[in-house]
Short mmCIF file of C-alpha atoms and ligand atoms in Angstrom, two decimals:
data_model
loop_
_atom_site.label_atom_id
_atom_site.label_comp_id
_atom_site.label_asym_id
_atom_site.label_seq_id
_atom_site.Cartn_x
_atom_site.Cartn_y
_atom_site.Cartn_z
CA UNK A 1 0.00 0.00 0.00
CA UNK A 2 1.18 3.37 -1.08
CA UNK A 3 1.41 5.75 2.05
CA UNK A 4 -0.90 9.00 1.42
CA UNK A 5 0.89 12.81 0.92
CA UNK A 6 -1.46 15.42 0.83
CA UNK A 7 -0.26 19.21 0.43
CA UNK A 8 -2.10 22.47 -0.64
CA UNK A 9 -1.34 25.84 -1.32
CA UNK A 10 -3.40 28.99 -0.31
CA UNK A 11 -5.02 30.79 -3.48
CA UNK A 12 -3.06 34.15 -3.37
CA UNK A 13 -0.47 35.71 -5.75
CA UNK A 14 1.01 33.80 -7.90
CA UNK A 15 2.73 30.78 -7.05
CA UNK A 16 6.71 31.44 -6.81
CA UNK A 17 10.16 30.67 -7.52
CA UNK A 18 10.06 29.99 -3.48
CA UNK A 19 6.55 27.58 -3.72
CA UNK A 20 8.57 25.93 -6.90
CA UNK A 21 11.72 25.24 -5.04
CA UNK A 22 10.35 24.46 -1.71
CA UNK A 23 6.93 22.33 -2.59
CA UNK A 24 5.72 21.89 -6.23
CA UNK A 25 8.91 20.55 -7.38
CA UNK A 26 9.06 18.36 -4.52
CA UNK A 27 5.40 17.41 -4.98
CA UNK A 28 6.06 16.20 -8.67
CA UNK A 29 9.06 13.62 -7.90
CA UNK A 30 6.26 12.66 -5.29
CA UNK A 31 3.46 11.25 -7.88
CA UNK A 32 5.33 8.30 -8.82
CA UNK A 33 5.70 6.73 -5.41
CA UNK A 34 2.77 8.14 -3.10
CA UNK A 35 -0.68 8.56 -3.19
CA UNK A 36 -0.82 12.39 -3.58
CA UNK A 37 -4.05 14.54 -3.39
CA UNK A 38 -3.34 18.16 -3.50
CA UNK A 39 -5.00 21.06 -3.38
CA UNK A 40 -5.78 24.77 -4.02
CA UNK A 41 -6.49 25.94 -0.40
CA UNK A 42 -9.05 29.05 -1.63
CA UNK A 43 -11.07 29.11 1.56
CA UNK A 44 -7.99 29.70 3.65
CA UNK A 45 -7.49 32.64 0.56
CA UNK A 46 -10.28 34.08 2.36
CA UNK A 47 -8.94 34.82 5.77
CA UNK A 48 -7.51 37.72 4.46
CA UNK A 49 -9.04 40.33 1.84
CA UNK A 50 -10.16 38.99 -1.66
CA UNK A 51 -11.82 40.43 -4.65
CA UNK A 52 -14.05 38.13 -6.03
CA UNK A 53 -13.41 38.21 -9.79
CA UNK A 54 -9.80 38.14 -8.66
CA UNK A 55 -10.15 35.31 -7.08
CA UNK A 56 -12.71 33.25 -9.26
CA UNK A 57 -9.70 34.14 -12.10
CA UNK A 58 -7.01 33.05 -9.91
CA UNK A 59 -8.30 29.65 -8.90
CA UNK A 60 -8.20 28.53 -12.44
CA UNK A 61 -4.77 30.25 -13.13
CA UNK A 62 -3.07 28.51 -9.94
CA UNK A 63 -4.90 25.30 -11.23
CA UNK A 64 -3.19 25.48 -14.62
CA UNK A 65 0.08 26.49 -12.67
CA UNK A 66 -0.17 23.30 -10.77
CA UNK A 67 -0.36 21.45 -14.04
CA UNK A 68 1.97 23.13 -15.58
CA UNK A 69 4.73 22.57 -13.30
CA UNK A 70 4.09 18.68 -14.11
CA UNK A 71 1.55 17.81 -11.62
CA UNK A 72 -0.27 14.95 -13.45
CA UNK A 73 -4.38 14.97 -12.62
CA UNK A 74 -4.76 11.51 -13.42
CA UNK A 75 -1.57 10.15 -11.52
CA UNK A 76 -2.80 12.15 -8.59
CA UNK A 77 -5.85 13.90 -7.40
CA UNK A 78 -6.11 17.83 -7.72
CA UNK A 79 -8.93 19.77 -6.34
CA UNK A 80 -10.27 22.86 -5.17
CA UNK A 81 -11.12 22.98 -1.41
CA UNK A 82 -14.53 25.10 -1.58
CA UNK A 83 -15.83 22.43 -3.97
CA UNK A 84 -15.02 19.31 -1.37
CA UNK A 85 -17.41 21.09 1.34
CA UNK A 86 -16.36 18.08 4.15
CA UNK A 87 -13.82 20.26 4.71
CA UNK A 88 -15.54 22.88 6.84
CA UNK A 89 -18.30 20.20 8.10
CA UNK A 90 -14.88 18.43 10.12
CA UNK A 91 -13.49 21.81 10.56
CA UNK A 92 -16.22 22.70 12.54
CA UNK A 93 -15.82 20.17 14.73
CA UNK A 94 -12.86 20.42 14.76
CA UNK A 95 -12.77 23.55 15.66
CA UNK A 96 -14.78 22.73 18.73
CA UNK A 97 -12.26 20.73 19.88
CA UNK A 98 -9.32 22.92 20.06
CA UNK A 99 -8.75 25.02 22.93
CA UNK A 100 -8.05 29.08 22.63
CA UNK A 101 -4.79 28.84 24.14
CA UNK A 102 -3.70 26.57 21.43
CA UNK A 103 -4.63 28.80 18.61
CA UNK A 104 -3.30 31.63 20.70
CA UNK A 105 0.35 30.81 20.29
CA UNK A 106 0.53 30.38 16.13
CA UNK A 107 3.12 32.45 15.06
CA UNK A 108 1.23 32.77 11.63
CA UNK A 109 -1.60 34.42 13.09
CA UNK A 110 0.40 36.92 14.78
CA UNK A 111 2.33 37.75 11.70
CA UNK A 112 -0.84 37.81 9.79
CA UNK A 113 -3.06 40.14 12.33
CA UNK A 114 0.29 42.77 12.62
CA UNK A 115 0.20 42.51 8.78
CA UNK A 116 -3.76 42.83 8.10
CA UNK A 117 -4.59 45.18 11.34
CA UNK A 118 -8.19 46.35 9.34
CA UNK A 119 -9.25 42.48 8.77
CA UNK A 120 -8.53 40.46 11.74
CA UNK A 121 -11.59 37.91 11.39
CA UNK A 122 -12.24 34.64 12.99
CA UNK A 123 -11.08 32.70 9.96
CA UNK A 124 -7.73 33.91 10.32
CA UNK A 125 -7.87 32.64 13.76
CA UNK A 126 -9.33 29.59 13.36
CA UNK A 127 -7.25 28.95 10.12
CA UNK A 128 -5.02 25.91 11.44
CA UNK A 129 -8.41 23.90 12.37
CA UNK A 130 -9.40 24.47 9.18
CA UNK A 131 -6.32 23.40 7.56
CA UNK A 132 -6.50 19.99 10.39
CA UNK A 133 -9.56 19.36 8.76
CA UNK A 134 -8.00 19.49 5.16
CA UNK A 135 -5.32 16.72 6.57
CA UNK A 136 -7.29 14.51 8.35
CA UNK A 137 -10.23 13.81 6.35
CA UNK A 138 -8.00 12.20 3.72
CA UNK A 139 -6.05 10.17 6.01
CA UNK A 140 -2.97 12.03 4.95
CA UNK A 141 0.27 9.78 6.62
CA UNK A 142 2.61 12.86 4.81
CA UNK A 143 2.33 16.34 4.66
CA UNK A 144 5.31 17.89 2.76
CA UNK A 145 5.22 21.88 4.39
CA UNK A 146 7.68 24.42 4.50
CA UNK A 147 9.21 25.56 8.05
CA UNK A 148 6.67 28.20 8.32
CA UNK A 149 3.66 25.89 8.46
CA UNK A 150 5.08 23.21 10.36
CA UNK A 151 3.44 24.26 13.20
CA UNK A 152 0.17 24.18 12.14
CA UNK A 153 0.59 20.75 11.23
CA UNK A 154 1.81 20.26 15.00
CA UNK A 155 -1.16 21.42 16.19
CA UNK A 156 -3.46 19.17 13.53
CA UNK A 157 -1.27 16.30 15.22
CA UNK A 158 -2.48 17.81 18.87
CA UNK A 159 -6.10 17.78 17.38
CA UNK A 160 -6.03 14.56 16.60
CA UNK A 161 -5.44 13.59 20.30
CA UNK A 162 -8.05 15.95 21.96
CA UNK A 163 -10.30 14.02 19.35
CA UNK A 164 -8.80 10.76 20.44
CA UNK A 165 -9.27 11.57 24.26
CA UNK A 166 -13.11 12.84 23.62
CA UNK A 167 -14.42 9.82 21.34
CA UNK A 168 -11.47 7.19 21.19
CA UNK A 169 -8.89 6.24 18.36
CA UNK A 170 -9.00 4.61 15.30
CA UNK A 171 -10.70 7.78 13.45
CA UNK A 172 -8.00 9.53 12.12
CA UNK A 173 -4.22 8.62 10.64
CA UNK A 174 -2.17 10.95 12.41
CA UNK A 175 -0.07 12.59 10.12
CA UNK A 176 4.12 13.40 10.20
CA UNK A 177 5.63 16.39 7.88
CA UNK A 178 7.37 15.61 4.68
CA UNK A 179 10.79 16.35 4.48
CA UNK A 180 11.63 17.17 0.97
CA UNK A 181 15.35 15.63 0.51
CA UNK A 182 16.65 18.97 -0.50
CA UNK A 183 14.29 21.43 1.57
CA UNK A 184 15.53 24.89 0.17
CA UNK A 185 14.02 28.05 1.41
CA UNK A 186 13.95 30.59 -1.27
CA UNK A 187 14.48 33.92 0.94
CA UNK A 188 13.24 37.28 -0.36
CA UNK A 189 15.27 39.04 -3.07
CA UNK A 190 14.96 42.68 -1.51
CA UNK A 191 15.19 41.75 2.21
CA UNK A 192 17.29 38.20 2.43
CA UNK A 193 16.18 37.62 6.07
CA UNK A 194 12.83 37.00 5.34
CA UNK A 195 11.16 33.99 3.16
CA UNK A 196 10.08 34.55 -0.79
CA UNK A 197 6.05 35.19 -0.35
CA UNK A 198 3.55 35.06 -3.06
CA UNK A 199 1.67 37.53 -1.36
CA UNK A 200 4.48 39.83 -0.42
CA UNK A 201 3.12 43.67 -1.30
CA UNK A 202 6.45 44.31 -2.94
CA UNK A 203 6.76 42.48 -6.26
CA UNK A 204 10.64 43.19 -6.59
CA UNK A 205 10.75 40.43 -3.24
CA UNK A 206 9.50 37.30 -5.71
CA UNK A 207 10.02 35.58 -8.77
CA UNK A 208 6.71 34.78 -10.27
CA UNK A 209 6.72 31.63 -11.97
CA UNK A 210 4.67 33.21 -14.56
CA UNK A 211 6.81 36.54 -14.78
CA UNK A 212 7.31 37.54 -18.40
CA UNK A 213 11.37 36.66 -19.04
CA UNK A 214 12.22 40.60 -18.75
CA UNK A 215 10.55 40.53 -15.61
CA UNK A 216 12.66 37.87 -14.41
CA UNK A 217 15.94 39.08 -15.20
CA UNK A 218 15.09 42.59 -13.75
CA UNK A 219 14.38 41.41 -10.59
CA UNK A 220 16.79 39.05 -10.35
CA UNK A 221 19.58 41.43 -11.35
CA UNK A 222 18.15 44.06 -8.79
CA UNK A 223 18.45 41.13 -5.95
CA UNK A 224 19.86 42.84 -3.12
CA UNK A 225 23.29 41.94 -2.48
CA UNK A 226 26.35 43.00 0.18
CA UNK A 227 29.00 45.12 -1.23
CA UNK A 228 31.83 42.16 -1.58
CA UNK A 229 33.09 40.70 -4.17
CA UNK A 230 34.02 37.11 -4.00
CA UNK A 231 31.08 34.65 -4.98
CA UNK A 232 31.48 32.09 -1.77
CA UNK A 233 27.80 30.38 -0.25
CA UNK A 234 27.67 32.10 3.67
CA UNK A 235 24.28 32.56 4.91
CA UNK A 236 25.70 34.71 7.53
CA UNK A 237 27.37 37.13 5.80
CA UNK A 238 26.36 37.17 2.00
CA UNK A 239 22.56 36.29 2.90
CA UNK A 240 21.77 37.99 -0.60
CA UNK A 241 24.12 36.15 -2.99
CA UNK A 242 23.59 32.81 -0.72
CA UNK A 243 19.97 32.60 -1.96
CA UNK A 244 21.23 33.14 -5.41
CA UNK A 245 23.22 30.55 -4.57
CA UNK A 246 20.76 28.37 -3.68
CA UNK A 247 18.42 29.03 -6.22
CA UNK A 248 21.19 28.42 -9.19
CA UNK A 249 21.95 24.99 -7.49
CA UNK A 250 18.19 23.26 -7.06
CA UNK A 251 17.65 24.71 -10.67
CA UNK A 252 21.33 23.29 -12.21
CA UNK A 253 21.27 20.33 -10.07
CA UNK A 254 25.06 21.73 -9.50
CA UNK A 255 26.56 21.85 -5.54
CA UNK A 256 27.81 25.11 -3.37
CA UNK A 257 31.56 24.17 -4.42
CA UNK A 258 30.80 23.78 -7.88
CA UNK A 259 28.86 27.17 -8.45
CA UNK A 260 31.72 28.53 -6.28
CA UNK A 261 34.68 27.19 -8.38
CA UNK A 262 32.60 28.39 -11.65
CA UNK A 263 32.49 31.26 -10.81
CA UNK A 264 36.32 31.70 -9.28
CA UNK A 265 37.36 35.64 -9.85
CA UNK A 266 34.02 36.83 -11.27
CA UNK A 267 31.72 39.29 -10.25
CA UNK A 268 28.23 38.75 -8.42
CA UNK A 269 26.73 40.57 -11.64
CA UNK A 270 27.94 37.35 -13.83
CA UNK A 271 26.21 34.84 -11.37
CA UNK A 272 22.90 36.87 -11.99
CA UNK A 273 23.32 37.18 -15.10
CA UNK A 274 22.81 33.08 -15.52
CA UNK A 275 20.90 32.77 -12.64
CA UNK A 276 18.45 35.01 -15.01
CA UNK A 277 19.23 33.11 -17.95
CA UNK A 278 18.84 29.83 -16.13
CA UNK A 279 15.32 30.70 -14.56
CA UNK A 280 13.65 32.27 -17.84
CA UNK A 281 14.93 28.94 -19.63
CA UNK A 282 13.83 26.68 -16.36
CA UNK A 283 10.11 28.76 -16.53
CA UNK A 284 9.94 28.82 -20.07
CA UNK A 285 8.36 25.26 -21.27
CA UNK A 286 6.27 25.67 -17.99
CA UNK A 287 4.80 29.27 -19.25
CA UNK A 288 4.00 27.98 -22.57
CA UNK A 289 2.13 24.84 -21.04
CA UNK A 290 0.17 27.80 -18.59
CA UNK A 291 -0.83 30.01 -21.56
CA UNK A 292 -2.11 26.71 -23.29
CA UNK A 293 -4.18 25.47 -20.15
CA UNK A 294 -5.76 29.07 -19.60
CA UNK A 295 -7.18 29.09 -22.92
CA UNK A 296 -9.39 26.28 -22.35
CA UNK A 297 -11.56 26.63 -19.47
CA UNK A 298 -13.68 24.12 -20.36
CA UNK A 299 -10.25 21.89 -19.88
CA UNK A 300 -10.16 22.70 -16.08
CA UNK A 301 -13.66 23.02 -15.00
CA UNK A 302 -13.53 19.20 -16.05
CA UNK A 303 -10.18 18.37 -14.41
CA UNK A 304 -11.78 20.17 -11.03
CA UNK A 305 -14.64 18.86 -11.46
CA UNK A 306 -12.75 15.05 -11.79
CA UNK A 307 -11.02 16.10 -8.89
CA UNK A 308 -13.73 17.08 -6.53
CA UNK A 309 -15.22 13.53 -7.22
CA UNK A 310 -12.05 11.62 -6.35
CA UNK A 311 -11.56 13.90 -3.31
CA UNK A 312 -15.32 13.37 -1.77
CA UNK A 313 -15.46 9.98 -2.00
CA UNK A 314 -12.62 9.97 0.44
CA UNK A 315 -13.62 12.99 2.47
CA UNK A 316 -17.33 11.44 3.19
CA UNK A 317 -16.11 8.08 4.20
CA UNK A 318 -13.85 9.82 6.74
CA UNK A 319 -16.94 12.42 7.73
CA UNK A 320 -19.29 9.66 8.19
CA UNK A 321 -16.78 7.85 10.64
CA UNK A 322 -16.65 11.42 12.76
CA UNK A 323 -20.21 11.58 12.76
CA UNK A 324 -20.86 8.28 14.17
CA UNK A 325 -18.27 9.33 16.49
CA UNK A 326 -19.18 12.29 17.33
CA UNK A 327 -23.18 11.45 17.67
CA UNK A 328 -24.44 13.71 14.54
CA UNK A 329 -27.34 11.68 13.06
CA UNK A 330 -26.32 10.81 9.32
P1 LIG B 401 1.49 33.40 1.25
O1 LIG B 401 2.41 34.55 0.99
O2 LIG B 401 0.15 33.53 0.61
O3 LIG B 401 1.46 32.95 2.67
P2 LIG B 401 3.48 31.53 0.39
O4 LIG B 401 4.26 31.99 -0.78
O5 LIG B 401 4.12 31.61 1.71
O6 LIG B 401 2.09 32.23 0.40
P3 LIG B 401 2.01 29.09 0.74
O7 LIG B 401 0.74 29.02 0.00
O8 LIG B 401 1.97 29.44 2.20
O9 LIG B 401 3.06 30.07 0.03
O10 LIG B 401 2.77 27.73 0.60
C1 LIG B 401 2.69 26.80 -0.44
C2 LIG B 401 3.85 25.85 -0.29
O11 LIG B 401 5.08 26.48 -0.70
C3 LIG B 401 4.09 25.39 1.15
O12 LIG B 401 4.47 24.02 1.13
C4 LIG B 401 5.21 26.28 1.61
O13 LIG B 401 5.95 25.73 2.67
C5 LIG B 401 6.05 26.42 0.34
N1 LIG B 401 6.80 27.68 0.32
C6 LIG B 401 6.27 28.92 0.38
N2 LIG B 401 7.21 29.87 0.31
C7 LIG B 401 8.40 29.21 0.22
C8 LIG B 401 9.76 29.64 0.13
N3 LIG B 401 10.08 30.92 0.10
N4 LIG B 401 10.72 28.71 0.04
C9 LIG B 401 10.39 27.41 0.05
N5 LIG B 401 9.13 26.93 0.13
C10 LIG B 401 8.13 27.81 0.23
N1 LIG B 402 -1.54 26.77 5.08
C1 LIG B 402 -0.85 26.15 3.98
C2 LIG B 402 -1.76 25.80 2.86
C3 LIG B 402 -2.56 24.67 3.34
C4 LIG B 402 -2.09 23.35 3.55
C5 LIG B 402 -3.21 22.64 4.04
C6 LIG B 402 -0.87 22.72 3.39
C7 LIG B 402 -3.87 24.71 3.68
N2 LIG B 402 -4.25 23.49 4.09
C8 LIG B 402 -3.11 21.28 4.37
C9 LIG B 402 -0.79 21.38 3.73
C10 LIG B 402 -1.89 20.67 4.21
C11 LIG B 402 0.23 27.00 3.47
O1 LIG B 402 1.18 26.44 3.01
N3 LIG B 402 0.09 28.28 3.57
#
């Protein structure tokens, strides 16, 4: 029996070099060996402020984004959250489950609230219940996340034994993080200290995997970088150039040393020139597949729609367990 991943990815921006790196990549070597479901997490989009048409239009462009990065809908199941309602039935209950305190000490909602001061809303509060729910209902025994949401998914493990101590086991699988084997954080191109964000405010920060190839190279030239000259990976002291670095050696398969010795005596300004060169040619065959998929709509209302189905017969077996449980009448 294959072991179930499950991973999703809020609806906002557009995904990035940084979701690329760190998760879809990852995700794709994934299909061959796991059952993978993932998904486009547009409820969670909602916890902070959405336009509608914005993000009716940007559910089918991450959707096409997901397939064109190589995610296969038939070797795996891709759907859209809102159309699998199970999730917020189990979130609710979820929800009921999991003391304040808990939710109190989620470093993501503190970010978030200093961030969004005008819109701090119950959703983004009860956000990591919701995204239990998302886990749990597919028996998910992997969750490949980045750092920053690993401890959400410590708290969906906590969840999992208040349900446990309220009803008794056997209703859920309880589910460990994925650790991708190369794990790169892609860190912000203006501000180094921080991670790559799809929905940072300041587009010079990310590399859209959709950017147009002038787009690229401008920001990737304008990278921040310290004032020395000798091309050497130090997080420490050449945080700039080091996620350069890192960037130019998941996409060229090439090590530290190697990118080091390449570029022996030459200038940062050389190493962004290819690192420019080398993610317009990366994103290339992956834009043309994206402008392909967007012109047929009809294409992924059907693969959603396929997906949805796959999804819910999962999520209802799993719902009708918790209701049992739980004493809900069917
Ligand atoms: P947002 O800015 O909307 O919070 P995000 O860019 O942080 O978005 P998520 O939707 O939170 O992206 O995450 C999707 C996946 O991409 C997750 O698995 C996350 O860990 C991974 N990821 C996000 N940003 C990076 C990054 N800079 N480096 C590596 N992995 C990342
Ligand atoms: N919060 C996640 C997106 C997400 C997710 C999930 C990831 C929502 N539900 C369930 C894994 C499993 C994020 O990466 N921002």
């Amino acid at each position: 029996m294959k072991k179930t991943i499950l991973s999703g990815s809020t609806v906002t921006g557009d995904l990035t070099l940084g979701n690329y790196i760190g998760a879809l990549n990852n995700w794709k070597n994934l299909q061959q060996d796991y059952d993978c479901l993932y998904f486009l997490a547009d409820l969670h989009a909602l916890t902070v402020m959405q336009d509608p048409k914005v993000l009716k239009e940007r559910t089918y462009s991450f959707l096409a984004q997901y397939l064109a990065l190589g995610l296969d809908e038939k070797k795996n199941i891709i759907f859209v959250q809102s159309q699998v309602p199970e999730h917020t039935q189990l979130a609710w209950i979820l929800t009921c489950l999991t003391p304040m305190g808990y939710l109190n000490r989620m470093t993501q909602f503190k970010e978030k609230s200093e961030k969004h001061v005008k819109n701090i809303n119950a959703g983004l509060y009860t956000y990591p219940t919701l995204m239990a729910a998302d886990i749990l209902l597919y028996q998910a025994d992997l969750v490949p996340v980045g750092e920053d949401q690993r401890q959400h998914l410590e708290l969906c493990r906590d969840i999992v034994g208040f349900f446990n101590n309220r009803y008794g086991e056997g209703t859920f699988t309880l589910p460990e993080a994925y650790v991708g084997k190369m794990g790169a954080r892609v860190m912000s191109l203006q501000d180094p200290d921080k991670k790559m964000s799809k929905s940072d405010e300041n587009e010079k920060n990310f590399v859209s995997i959709i950017d147009d190839p002038k787009k690229i190279e401008k920001k990737i030239k304008g990278a921040a970088t310290d004032s020395g000259t000798e091309i050497k990976y130090d997080v420490e002291n050449k945080a700039g150039l080091s996620n350069l670095m890192t960037i130019y050696s998941v996409l060229s398969g090439k090590t530290y040393a190697e990118i080091e010795t390449a570029f022996a005596g030459k200038m940062y300004g050389h190493l962004k020139v290819e690192l420019a060169d080398l993610v317009v040619s990366t994103l290339k065959p992956v834009q043309d597949k994206y402008h392909d998929l967007m012109k047929n709509r009809d294409h992924l209302d059907s693969v959603m729609k396929m997906g949805a189905e796959r999804a819910r017969v999962r999520a209802t077996s799993t719902l009708k367990a918790v209701y049992e449980k739980t004493g809900l009448v069917l």
